[in-house]
Amino acid sequence: MNTTAAYAAITAKTPLVPYSIERRDPGPHEVLIDILYCGVCHSDIHQVRDEWGGSIFPMVPGHEIVGTVVKAGRHVSKWKIGDTVGVGCFVDSCHECEACKEGEEQFCEAGMSATYNSYEQDGKTLTYGGYSTCITVSEDYVLRIPAGLPLERVAPLLCAGITTYSPLRHFGVKAGDYVAIVGLGGLGHMGVKIAKAMGAFVTVLSHSPGKRDDALALGADDFIATGEKGVFEVNAKRFDFILDTISAKHDYNDYLNLLRRDGTMVLVGIPEPMPLAAGSLVMQRRKLAGSLIGGIRETQEMLDFCAEHNVVSDVEVIPIQKVNEAYERVLKSDVHYRFVIDIASLKKS
Amino acid sequence: MNTTAAYAAITAKTPLVPYSIERRDPGPHEVLIDILYCGVCHSDIHQVRDEWGGSIFPMVPGHEIVGTVVKAGRHVSKWKIGDTVGVGCFVDSCHECEACKEGEEQFCEAGMSATYNSYEQDGKTLTYGGYSTCITVSEDYVLRIPAGLPLERVAPLLCAGITTYSPLRHFGVKAGDYVAIVGLGGLGHMGVKIAKAMGAFVTVLSHSPGKRDDALALGADDFIATGEKGVFEVNAKRFDFILDTISAKHDYNDYLNLLRRDGTMVLVGIPEPMPLAAGSLVMQRRKLAGSLIGGIRETQEMLDFCAEHNVVSDVEVIPIQKVNEAYERVLKSDVHYRFVIDIASLKKS
């Protein structure tokens, strides 16, 4: 076992504190990864504060992990010492169900093992995430980080990147499509970059008029301040595809009416239940769908796509000692656009 | 002009009464159709009683029309005197917009001319429907009724048939798919027959346990009484496709959770807005869509499909003098499964 420095939430009501966990030596098909960077996802905060229920404490959050392979089990064939790799939102799944066989492990019917706040497939070993100096993971759940990318800006691709890439790809967005990205936070800013790299005409919709310049700087072609009077009417039936990244309460019908005939809106956030008017779908044969991160194969495809198109996250790198402060700033949307923890700060202490 | 016997609602609060309307002589591209049968659609009642707002009186309802061409304009090329034809939910549209050009006239951007309770494309001539002895329609908005089918059982295909065929076809239902039909009324019973003819394994979901025998007799392979305890849990993730024909308030989330990963549920009714939980879509990448009748080309395709597979509606034929009574019975779901007016009853009076 390897005693490992980490930051953990001991309860839902207390700040993260320095903590020590044990990481197992890699089994025959596992690798031990020395963690370099870990992104701060809004879902870390939800889970640390038990806002979704069922949180397991102590909790070491973090599922946007980039690091280096430092040890490999004797049957590991995919990785060698020194490889730069990533770990995303899950570290294992059943390998046997239809979803796993199709490479859609995020929908594992037995339940995937989330990277933290979850259990290994043995059903009893608690998983701890990337706010720590190392992690032991099955070789099949590790991603290859293409060379040449700034690693601190790659980390958020492991969740924010795949969460936005997957629906854009799965629902067939193509060059020339009119795509709206609703919300310009950690997810939204990746949505803009990826949709743009796919050749779409990208419009950002945000409640905050102040985000216009940022949206355009990120590559968006247009911006709509949703608080302005009449914008939903003026822009009706304008978009082929809408990626809705908002987690706060909002009216789906307003946004659905911005879709052209046969258009699709995809939810990647989980706001509280909101009223849906059937007419918003029936009248233009629209579709409302949901999407959940992505499978291992698709996550690798996303990383390769991002390398090819030079897409990385806009980040603010922090030492882990500032993580509680970062959480407060995330809640105030005061981040452009992702905090990433430099795990070196945890190794020095 | 042709003085034509009809039944009309004079106000939203009074029963239908005998009425007289004028039908124009067919223009160069129009035909005059002698009406034989007209189905009674639930939407007739909604509109007669102004339950959707904006009803125009006097109103002659009816958009499930079968009849015979008795007069043709001098440039009519598609029809000849004596042809058996149908008219569905609309009698014209702009011909110019993208939707019209793609044969999706139901989504005409200028607004289609509904068969009744609407205006011709001139924006001022009120349309009157099939509770009448004849109708004048542009030749492009007339359907060919394949030979050999009992005409009174064909009439409901013009609305109930296309409303269910279109989503089943458009969203790619194929042989072997597990299809659920929610609600066993006029729409639902056509959904069962058409999905079955497409080779699907069809399950009917109904609040009324008494409909089990009927569902199986109509061709369904299975039946679920939705009022029974635990049925939503037991049947979770079972279906590839759900056709939801219910117009009354119901919880979409209950039904969405019956869909497998990547499954689609399509609404064809318009209940009042209901709460939608994003998780119902996100967790299995499900889709919720809407569908609205169908275009002329697809309606013809549906009629040909029904002829090929011997699919017709189960009907109760009534004289027009019983239409008010029939409305009351529709509201009590006391019909198996569509009332069809024998328009001969209007010609004798």
XYZ file of C-alpha atoms in Angstrom:
698
model
C 0.000 0.000 0.000
C 1.066 3.557 -0.622
C 0.266 6.217 1.930
C -0.935 9.135 -0.132
C -1.474 12.809 0.680
C -4.929 14.080 -0.211
C -7.586 16.659 0.571
C -10.860 15.329 1.861
C -14.284 16.404 3.033
C -14.860 14.726 6.376
C -18.504 15.814 6.532
C -20.917 17.626 4.229
C -20.766 20.714 6.405
C -17.021 21.239 6.824
C -14.329 22.539 4.433
C -11.890 20.208 2.732
C -8.851 19.449 4.897
C -5.512 17.675 4.414
C -6.042 13.954 4.708
C -4.143 10.733 4.199
C -5.378 7.744 2.183
C -3.923 4.394 1.143
C -3.556 3.519 -2.531
C -3.113 -0.170 -3.349
C -0.138 -1.421 -5.305
C -1.256 -1.965 -8.895
C -2.731 -5.406 -9.574
C -1.699 -7.347 -12.710
C -3.846 -5.159 -14.993
C -3.538 -1.884 -13.104
C -1.277 1.131 -13.177
C -0.238 3.559 -10.466
C -0.439 7.142 -11.675
C 1.449 10.051 -10.169
C -1.082 12.894 -10.366
C 0.073 16.211 -11.828
C -3.170 18.173 -12.176
C -6.784 17.749 -11.166
C -9.646 19.961 -12.297
C -12.343 21.300 -9.976
C -15.780 20.331 -11.310
C -19.015 21.859 -10.065
C -20.163 18.318 -9.281
C -17.313 18.065 -6.757
C -19.074 20.745 -4.757
C -22.503 19.135 -5.100
C -21.154 15.842 -3.812
C -18.915 17.267 -1.070
C -21.945 19.118 0.266
C -24.220 16.091 -0.233
C -26.569 18.111 -2.383
C -27.488 15.070 -4.495
C -27.897 12.792 -1.458
C -26.053 9.584 -0.666
C -22.588 11.110 -0.320
C -19.988 8.861 1.309
C -17.475 10.395 3.740
C -14.620 10.938 4.056
C -14.648 12.031 0.412
C -11.599 12.855 -1.727
C -13.111 14.550 -4.806
C -11.630 15.037 -8.251
C -12.321 13.346 -11.605
C -10.370 15.465 -14.072
C -7.013 13.851 -13.533
C -3.797 14.085 -15.543
C -0.608 12.362 -14.455
C 2.243 10.011 -15.246
C 2.350 6.224 -15.057
C 4.906 5.341 -12.369
C 4.187 1.667 -11.836
C 2.462 -0.980 -13.945
C 1.101 -4.435 -13.058
C 2.840 -7.371 -14.699
C 0.139 -7.991 -17.320
C -0.348 -4.350 -18.289
C 0.029 -4.070 -22.056
C -1.344 -0.634 -22.851
C 0.919 1.574 -20.744
C 4.542 1.925 -19.759
C 6.314 3.873 -17.049
C 6.490 7.547 -17.973
C 3.341 7.667 -20.125
C 1.233 10.783 -19.689
C -2.307 9.659 -18.990
C -5.692 10.808 -17.801
C -8.487 9.490 -15.617
C -12.027 10.798 -15.941
C -15.300 10.285 -14.134
C -15.092 6.537 -13.592
C -12.364 4.026 -12.822
C -14.135 0.746 -13.491
C -17.393 -0.906 -14.557
C -18.684 -4.474 -14.911
C -17.101 -5.207 -18.338
C -19.937 -7.649 -19.056
C -23.159 -5.775 -19.716
C -24.330 -4.551 -23.092
C -23.328 -0.961 -22.299
C -19.792 -1.973 -21.276
C -19.414 -4.200 -24.333
C -20.470 -1.319 -26.552
C -17.952 0.999 -24.934
C -20.622 3.042 -23.174
C -19.316 2.249 -19.693
C -20.919 5.388 -18.268
C -24.221 3.521 -18.617
C -22.935 0.251 -17.103
C -26.001 -1.689 -16.041
C -24.325 -2.985 -12.894
C -23.241 0.560 -12.066
C -19.879 2.053 -12.929
C -17.346 2.787 -10.193
C -17.176 6.559 -10.136
C -13.719 7.972 -9.550
C -14.762 9.134 -6.088
C -17.800 9.011 -3.793
C -18.416 5.481 -5.042
C -17.248 1.880 -4.637
C -14.904 -0.298 -6.627
C -16.588 -3.201 -8.439
C -16.090 -5.295 -5.280
C -18.901 -3.197 -3.847
C -17.027 -2.312 -0.680
C -13.767 -0.491 -1.420
C -14.430 3.243 -1.374
C -13.043 5.202 -4.339
C -11.009 8.357 -3.767
C -10.455 10.944 -6.488
C -7.771 13.188 -7.823
C -7.308 15.676 -4.988
C -4.409 13.376 -4.064
C -0.898 12.639 -5.176
C -1.475 9.265 -6.832
C -4.180 6.825 -7.909
C -4.328 3.141 -8.871
C -6.562 2.371 -11.867
C -7.310 -0.548 -14.209
C -5.374 -0.043 -17.441
C -8.620 -0.167 -19.468
C -9.993 2.943 -17.759
C -6.962 5.138 -18.419
C -6.766 7.627 -21.295
C -3.776 8.532 -23.436
C -2.968 12.261 -23.340
C -1.712 13.311 -26.771
C 1.736 14.952 -26.738
C 2.198 18.680 -26.997
C -0.783 19.907 -24.976
C -0.375 21.979 -21.785
C -1.370 19.415 -19.169
C -3.055 21.778 -16.734
C -5.359 22.811 -19.585
C -6.032 19.201 -20.566
C -7.280 18.061 -17.143
C -10.789 19.570 -17.540
C -11.253 17.712 -20.825
C -11.676 14.515 -18.787
C -15.086 15.690 -17.573
C -16.088 19.063 -19.050
C -14.583 18.119 -22.412
C -16.226 14.733 -22.831
C -19.536 15.914 -21.349
C -19.867 18.431 -24.163
C -18.078 16.523 -26.949
C -20.205 13.399 -26.536
C -23.628 14.955 -27.229
C -22.266 17.138 -30.024
C -20.840 14.022 -31.704
C -23.549 11.534 -30.762
C -26.380 13.716 -32.045
C -24.565 14.407 -35.280
C -23.541 18.070 -35.175
C -21.666 18.867 -38.374
C -19.951 21.724 -40.149
C -22.335 24.549 -40.944
C -24.905 23.637 -38.298
C -26.323 26.417 -36.158
C -25.426 25.433 -32.623
C -26.398 27.227 -29.429
C -24.489 26.712 -26.200
C -26.645 27.650 -23.210
C -24.593 28.771 -20.233
C -20.956 29.842 -20.339
C -19.325 28.091 -17.399
C -16.894 25.189 -17.244
C -19.037 23.029 -19.509
C -20.269 25.818 -21.760
C -16.841 27.188 -22.602
C -15.720 23.703 -23.698
C -18.925 23.334 -25.695
C -18.113 26.523 -27.593
C -14.590 25.419 -28.435
C -15.536 21.888 -29.470
C -18.601 22.878 -31.519
C -16.490 25.517 -33.244
C -13.775 22.929 -33.976
C -16.516 20.773 -35.544
C -17.221 23.626 -37.932
C -20.524 24.773 -36.482
C -21.770 28.365 -36.357
C -21.800 28.807 -32.590
C -24.004 31.141 -30.553
C -23.677 31.471 -26.799
C -26.817 32.122 -24.763
C -26.212 33.472 -21.311
C -28.162 35.334 -18.701
C -25.060 37.478 -18.103
C -24.693 40.168 -20.813
C -21.133 40.705 -19.528
C -20.084 37.361 -20.996
C -20.449 38.542 -24.588
C -16.790 39.485 -25.054
C -15.591 36.285 -23.442
C -17.906 34.210 -25.616
C -16.595 35.813 -28.784
C -12.994 35.512 -27.567
C -13.560 31.788 -26.980
C -14.571 31.472 -30.617
C -18.335 31.928 -30.594
C -19.797 33.593 -33.669
C -22.668 35.230 -31.863
C -24.024 35.923 -28.397
C -27.546 36.294 -27.021
C -28.183 37.823 -23.603
C -31.233 35.840 -22.521
C -32.389 38.487 -20.062
C -33.059 40.975 -22.860
C -36.655 41.536 -23.816
C -37.958 39.651 -26.822
C -34.826 37.618 -27.613
C -36.667 34.312 -27.460
C -39.183 35.508 -30.031
C -36.578 37.056 -32.352
C -34.439 33.930 -32.346
C -37.264 31.386 -32.634
C -36.542 28.385 -34.878
C -32.956 29.480 -35.415
C -30.854 26.548 -34.223
C -30.264 22.997 -35.379
C -28.871 21.960 -32.025
C -28.816 23.353 -28.505
C -26.438 22.164 -25.812
C -27.954 23.161 -22.484
C -25.285 23.208 -19.771
C -27.297 25.021 -17.094
C -27.780 23.350 -13.723
C -30.000 26.077 -12.295
C -33.760 26.244 -12.775
C -34.769 27.495 -16.235
C -37.659 27.152 -18.635
C -36.931 24.419 -21.181
C -39.804 25.601 -23.377
C -38.166 28.989 -23.974
C -35.080 27.269 -25.325
C -36.888 24.506 -27.226
C -38.703 27.160 -29.203
C -35.326 28.334 -30.519
C -34.923 25.006 -32.336
C -35.742 24.594 -35.990
C -37.955 21.781 -37.176
C -36.382 18.436 -36.245
C -33.835 20.167 -34.023
C -32.430 18.624 -30.850
C -31.727 20.123 -27.449
C -29.531 18.117 -25.099
C -29.407 18.547 -21.336
C -26.127 17.841 -19.585
C -27.004 19.576 -16.324
C -29.522 18.258 -13.810
C -31.730 21.143 -12.674
C -34.752 20.413 -10.531
C -37.780 19.147 -12.510
C -39.242 21.856 -14.742
C -42.587 22.022 -16.579
C -42.447 20.819 -20.155
C -45.139 21.829 -22.635
C -45.765 19.038 -25.137
C -46.408 21.662 -27.805
C -42.763 22.784 -27.598
C -41.847 19.373 -29.006
C -44.881 18.495 -31.131
C -45.119 21.669 -33.178
C -41.725 21.362 -34.891
C -41.075 17.667 -34.196
C -38.298 18.688 -31.843
C -36.317 16.391 -29.572
C -35.184 16.934 -26.008
C -32.474 14.520 -24.910
C -29.956 14.011 -22.150
C -26.318 13.011 -22.213
C -23.963 11.747 -19.522
C -20.173 12.199 -19.856
C -18.968 9.563 -22.372
C -17.405 6.113 -22.617
C -13.680 5.357 -22.586
C -13.437 4.954 -26.363
C -15.260 8.220 -26.978
C -13.207 10.020 -24.322
C -10.039 8.956 -26.131
C -11.559 10.109 -29.420
C -12.331 13.468 -27.777
C -8.757 13.869 -26.514
C -7.387 13.082 -29.966
C -9.892 15.486 -31.539
C -8.875 18.228 -29.107
C -5.190 17.632 -29.847
C -5.858 17.806 -33.584
C -7.841 21.019 -33.256
C -5.735 22.531 -30.484
C -8.685 22.681 -28.094
C -7.902 22.963 -24.393
C -9.671 24.441 -21.408
C -9.217 27.985 -20.114
C -8.007 27.471 -16.579
C -6.893 29.174 -13.410
C -4.270 27.009 -11.710
C -4.403 26.956 -7.910
C -2.501 25.226 -5.127
C -4.677 22.703 -3.305
C -4.562 24.894 -0.189
C -6.901 27.309 -2.046
C -9.522 24.725 -2.961
C -12.163 25.844 -0.436
C -11.825 29.406 -1.654
C -12.082 28.139 -5.243
C -15.366 26.386 -4.385
C -16.816 29.698 -3.198
C -15.700 31.387 -6.385
C -17.204 28.611 -8.547
C -20.520 29.190 -6.788
C -20.279 32.870 -7.729
C -19.311 31.964 -11.340
C -16.071 33.783 -10.654
C -13.794 31.537 -12.698
C -12.546 31.615 -16.303
C -13.453 28.815 -16.798
C -12.082 26.006 -14.706
C -9.976 25.818 -11.589
C -7.238 23.237 -11.859
C -5.255 22.101 -8.833
C -1.513 21.866 -9.277
C -0.935 18.668 -7.312
C 2.728 19.651 -6.795
C 1.333 21.858 -4.020
C 0.210 18.713 -2.199
C 3.537 16.967 -2.593
C 5.525 19.836 -1.033
C 3.439 20.100 2.119
C -71.201 27.665 -55.596
C -72.775 24.514 -54.204
C -75.143 24.739 -51.271
C -74.072 21.930 -49.007
C -75.715 20.247 -46.012
C -73.531 20.141 -42.923
C -73.514 19.950 -39.149
C -71.999 22.919 -37.359
C -71.244 24.258 -33.923
C -72.674 27.770 -33.806
C -71.050 28.547 -30.445
C -68.671 26.752 -28.083
C -71.493 26.101 -25.645
C -74.160 24.619 -27.893
C -74.525 21.197 -29.547
C -73.875 20.673 -33.227
C -76.915 21.432 -35.374
C -77.865 21.028 -39.040
C -76.349 23.876 -41.040
C -75.882 24.917 -44.611
C -72.592 26.030 -46.174
C -71.444 27.001 -49.654
C -68.697 25.028 -51.386
C -66.985 26.751 -54.315
C -66.849 25.171 -57.749
C -63.415 23.607 -58.171
C -60.749 25.969 -59.518
C -58.393 24.810 -62.307
C -56.325 22.691 -59.879
C -59.085 21.671 -57.503
C -61.485 18.779 -57.163
C -64.950 18.573 -55.648
C -65.323 15.507 -53.448
C -68.616 13.870 -52.536
C -68.074 12.822 -48.928
C -68.940 9.253 -47.929
C -67.533 8.962 -44.408
C -65.958 11.280 -41.856
C -64.286 10.161 -38.609
C -64.885 11.829 -35.257
C -61.556 12.886 -33.757
C -61.141 13.935 -30.129
C -59.686 17.198 -31.426
C -63.072 17.925 -33.030
C -64.483 18.150 -29.522
C -61.621 20.294 -28.209
C -62.106 22.765 -31.034
C -65.906 22.776 -31.038
C -65.791 23.579 -27.324
C -62.971 26.110 -27.802
C -60.780 24.270 -25.312
C -57.599 25.244 -27.145
C -58.668 28.857 -27.620
C -59.097 30.773 -30.871
C -61.970 28.691 -32.253
C -63.820 30.242 -35.190
C -67.604 29.898 -35.400
C -69.699 28.664 -37.014
C -67.517 25.545 -37.168
C -68.060 22.475 -39.322
C -65.622 19.914 -37.875
C -64.177 16.787 -39.435
C -60.758 15.950 -40.869
C -60.926 12.217 -41.475
C -62.669 12.353 -44.800
C -63.204 9.681 -47.443
C -65.193 10.338 -50.580
C -65.423 10.268 -54.357
C -64.198 12.828 -56.874
C -67.284 14.203 -58.611
C -65.863 17.244 -60.388
C -62.329 18.240 -61.393
C -60.866 21.601 -62.458
C -59.607 21.821 -66.036
C -55.902 21.517 -65.120
C -56.301 18.677 -62.646
C -53.937 15.881 -63.654
C -53.869 13.632 -60.611
C -57.538 12.707 -60.275
C -60.480 11.756 -62.400
C -64.182 11.565 -61.732
C -65.018 8.498 -59.644
C -61.676 8.201 -57.858
C -61.924 7.248 -54.203
C -59.937 9.782 -52.243
C -59.229 11.083 -48.774
C -58.675 14.422 -47.101
C -56.854 14.700 -43.801
C -56.041 17.460 -41.344
C -55.133 20.178 -43.821
C -56.351 21.295 -47.226
C -53.576 23.680 -48.276
C -50.278 25.292 -47.283
C -47.930 27.895 -48.772
C -46.129 25.551 -51.231
C -43.022 27.745 -50.948
C -41.360 27.302 -47.576
C -38.720 24.726 -46.757
C -41.227 22.508 -44.945
C -43.654 22.514 -47.894
C -40.846 21.841 -50.363
C -39.712 18.895 -48.259
C -43.231 17.480 -48.159
C -43.706 18.291 -44.479
C -46.668 20.584 -45.087
C -47.919 20.069 -41.524
C -45.030 22.320 -40.468
C -45.641 24.969 -43.162
C -43.881 28.099 -41.977
C -46.633 30.368 -43.265
C -49.182 28.167 -41.513
C -51.104 25.360 -43.164
C -54.820 25.715 -43.820
C -56.388 23.214 -41.462
C -59.374 21.353 -42.880
C -61.689 23.255 -40.539
C -61.508 25.987 -37.891
C -58.902 27.714 -40.061
C -58.537 29.889 -43.145
C -57.665 29.145 -46.737
C -54.291 30.494 -47.874
C -56.036 33.749 -48.846
C -56.212 34.372 -45.091
C -59.912 35.166 -45.122
C -61.974 32.244 -46.437
C -63.033 30.069 -43.521
C -62.471 26.333 -43.935
C -65.248 23.862 -43.178
C -64.605 20.197 -42.523
C -66.056 16.821 -43.295
C -69.313 16.870 -41.340
C -70.793 17.899 -44.684
C -71.796 16.331 -47.968
C -68.990 17.667 -50.158
C -65.706 19.585 -50.082
C -63.543 21.429 -52.614
C -59.797 20.820 -52.249
C -56.590 21.480 -54.196
C -55.597 18.303 -56.034
C -52.191 18.283 -54.270
C -53.790 17.885 -50.846
C -55.914 14.877 -51.726
C -54.916 11.292 -50.940
C -55.486 8.180 -52.985
C -57.430 5.474 -51.121
C -56.101 2.062 -52.167
C -58.760 -0.284 -53.553
C -60.250 -3.077 -51.500
C -60.403 -1.438 -48.083
C -63.715 -0.862 -46.246
C -64.040 2.901 -46.580
C -65.691 3.574 -43.230
C -62.678 1.921 -41.576
C -60.224 3.884 -43.707
C -61.508 7.344 -42.726
C -59.726 7.421 -39.320
C -56.411 6.665 -41.003
C -56.425 10.249 -42.306
C -55.731 11.577 -38.800
C -55.349 8.787 -36.217
C -53.453 6.639 -38.717
C -50.934 9.209 -39.876
C -50.491 10.655 -36.375
C -49.224 7.283 -35.172
C -47.561 6.031 -38.376
C -45.430 9.157 -38.805
C -43.499 8.973 -35.502
C -43.134 5.189 -35.720
C -41.620 5.584 -39.185
C -39.742 8.864 -38.664
C -37.976 7.674 -35.518
C -36.987 4.414 -37.149
C -39.045 1.702 -35.456
C -38.151 -1.621 -37.053
C -38.973 -5.310 -36.827
C -38.054 -6.782 -33.456
C -38.103 -3.474 -31.582
C -39.854 -3.364 -28.236
C -42.534 -0.731 -28.669
C -44.925 0.551 -26.029
C -48.164 2.276 -26.940
C -49.380 4.427 -24.066
C -53.145 4.877 -24.061
C -55.620 2.732 -25.992
C -58.015 5.188 -27.593
C -58.486 6.258 -31.195
C -54.778 7.001 -31.630
C -53.481 4.171 -29.470
C -55.427 1.431 -31.220
C -53.995 2.570 -34.569
C -50.519 2.710 -33.005
C -50.853 -0.934 -31.957
C -51.912 -2.085 -35.408
C -49.285 -0.097 -37.287
C -46.386 -0.936 -34.948
C -47.385 -4.590 -35.149
C -47.471 -4.383 -38.946
C -43.938 -2.964 -38.800
C -42.865 -6.134 -36.999
C -42.400 -4.682 -33.530
C -43.129 -6.488 -30.257
C -45.960 -4.285 -29.030
C -47.006 -3.663 -25.441
C -50.010 -1.535 -24.548
C -49.856 0.558 -21.378
C -53.197 1.694 -20.091
C -54.620 2.930 -16.839
C -57.681 0.733 -17.501
C -56.976 -2.931 -16.661
C -60.177 -3.804 -18.535
C -58.490 -2.959 -21.848
C -56.143 -5.950 -21.664
C -58.320 -8.253 -23.785
C -58.979 -5.555 -26.348
C -55.277 -4.757 -26.588
C -54.393 -8.377 -27.240
C -57.253 -8.739 -29.703
C -55.958 -5.709 -31.608
C -52.631 -7.497 -31.983
C -50.611 -6.346 -28.980
C -48.170 -8.899 -27.590
C -48.394 -7.688 -24.016
C -50.336 -5.354 -21.757
C -49.391 -3.376 -18.664
C -52.039 -1.893 -16.378
C -50.267 1.261 -15.227
C -52.355 1.574 -12.081
C -50.887 -1.615 -10.645
C -48.294 -1.251 -7.937
C -44.663 -1.522 -8.962
C -45.188 -1.872 -12.727
C -42.967 1.081 -13.554
C -40.079 -0.428 -11.596
C -40.538 -3.949 -12.985
C -40.635 -2.695 -16.567
C -37.811 -0.156 -16.301
C -35.501 0.063 -19.341
C -37.648 -2.369 -21.301
C -38.629 -0.458 -24.436
C -36.803 0.886 -27.470
C -39.630 3.224 -28.337
C -42.715 4.593 -26.611
C -45.587 6.244 -28.433
C -47.454 8.344 -25.893
C -50.973 9.079 -27.110
C -52.395 10.407 -23.834
C -53.907 13.870 -23.772
C -54.638 13.889 -20.041
C -52.144 14.890 -17.374
C -49.560 12.174 -16.661
C -46.011 11.938 -15.396
C -43.583 11.765 -18.342
C -40.775 10.640 -16.033
C -42.584 7.410 -15.115
C -42.783 6.494 -18.782
C -39.314 7.730 -19.769
C -37.834 5.382 -17.205
C -39.320 2.485 -19.168
C -37.007 3.318 -22.089
C -33.760 1.523 -22.659
C -30.531 3.410 -23.230
C -30.873 5.603 -26.329
C -34.609 4.973 -26.452
C -37.123 7.526 -27.689
C -40.536 8.499 -26.391
C -42.753 10.531 -28.708
C -45.680 12.659 -27.604
C -48.595 13.033 -29.984
C -51.071 14.380 -27.439
C -50.890 17.827 -25.891
C -51.504 17.525 -22.151
C -50.991 20.554 -19.941
C -47.299 21.217 -19.095
C -45.871 18.531 -16.816
C -42.656 18.493 -14.751
C -39.716 16.893 -16.507
C -36.738 15.607 -14.505
C -33.522 16.021 -16.504
C -32.217 12.812 -14.970
C -34.946 10.835 -16.769
C -33.199 11.789 -20.018
C -29.556 12.123 -18.949
C -29.148 8.790 -17.201
C -29.812 6.589 -20.243
C -29.286 9.198 -22.960
C -32.985 9.038 -23.700
C -34.913 11.286 -26.077
C -38.333 12.831 -25.665
C -39.797 14.108 -28.915
C -43.050 15.314 -30.381
C -44.778 14.554 -33.644
C -47.606 16.255 -35.509
C -49.769 14.309 -38.003
C -47.695 13.941 -41.200
C -47.136 15.445 -44.648
C -49.071 14.552 -47.776
C -46.366 12.247 -49.123
C -46.082 10.382 -45.838
C -49.858 10.166 -45.485
C -50.032 8.491 -48.895
C -47.209 6.165 -47.846
C -49.199 5.311 -44.688
C -52.354 4.540 -46.688
C -50.378 2.279 -49.012
C -48.690 0.607 -46.021
C -52.065 0.027 -44.373
C -53.478 -1.458 -47.568
C -50.471 -3.751 -47.911
C -50.752 -4.905 -44.294
C -54.541 -4.884 -44.147
C -54.585 -2.313 -41.351
C -57.796 -0.363 -40.834
C -59.456 1.278 -37.876
C -61.987 -0.364 -35.566
C -65.027 1.830 -35.916
C -68.599 2.374 -34.863
C -70.541 3.910 -37.726
C -73.165 6.462 -36.747
C -75.623 8.707 -38.561
C -74.710 12.375 -38.213
C -77.825 12.908 -36.118
C -76.045 11.022 -33.310
C -72.877 13.117 -33.338
C -73.562 15.018 -30.117
C -74.220 11.766 -28.300
C -71.028 10.336 -29.811
C -69.047 13.294 -28.396
C -70.289 12.450 -24.908
C -69.290 8.835 -25.371
C -65.808 9.820 -26.635
C -65.337 11.835 -23.451
C -66.168 8.725 -21.442
C -63.816 6.591 -23.607
C -66.900 4.620 -24.558
C -65.931 3.884 -28.157
C -64.119 0.994 -29.862
C -62.222 2.845 -31.179
C -63.444 5.537 -33.504
C -66.832 6.918 -34.383
C -67.262 7.398 -38.105
C -70.159 9.370 -39.524
C -71.966 7.820 -42.472
C -72.520 10.988 -44.498
C -75.394 9.295 -46.354
C -77.395 10.192 -43.242
C -76.852 13.851 -44.050
C -77.866 13.489 -47.683
C -81.213 11.893 -46.872
C -82.347 14.559 -44.454
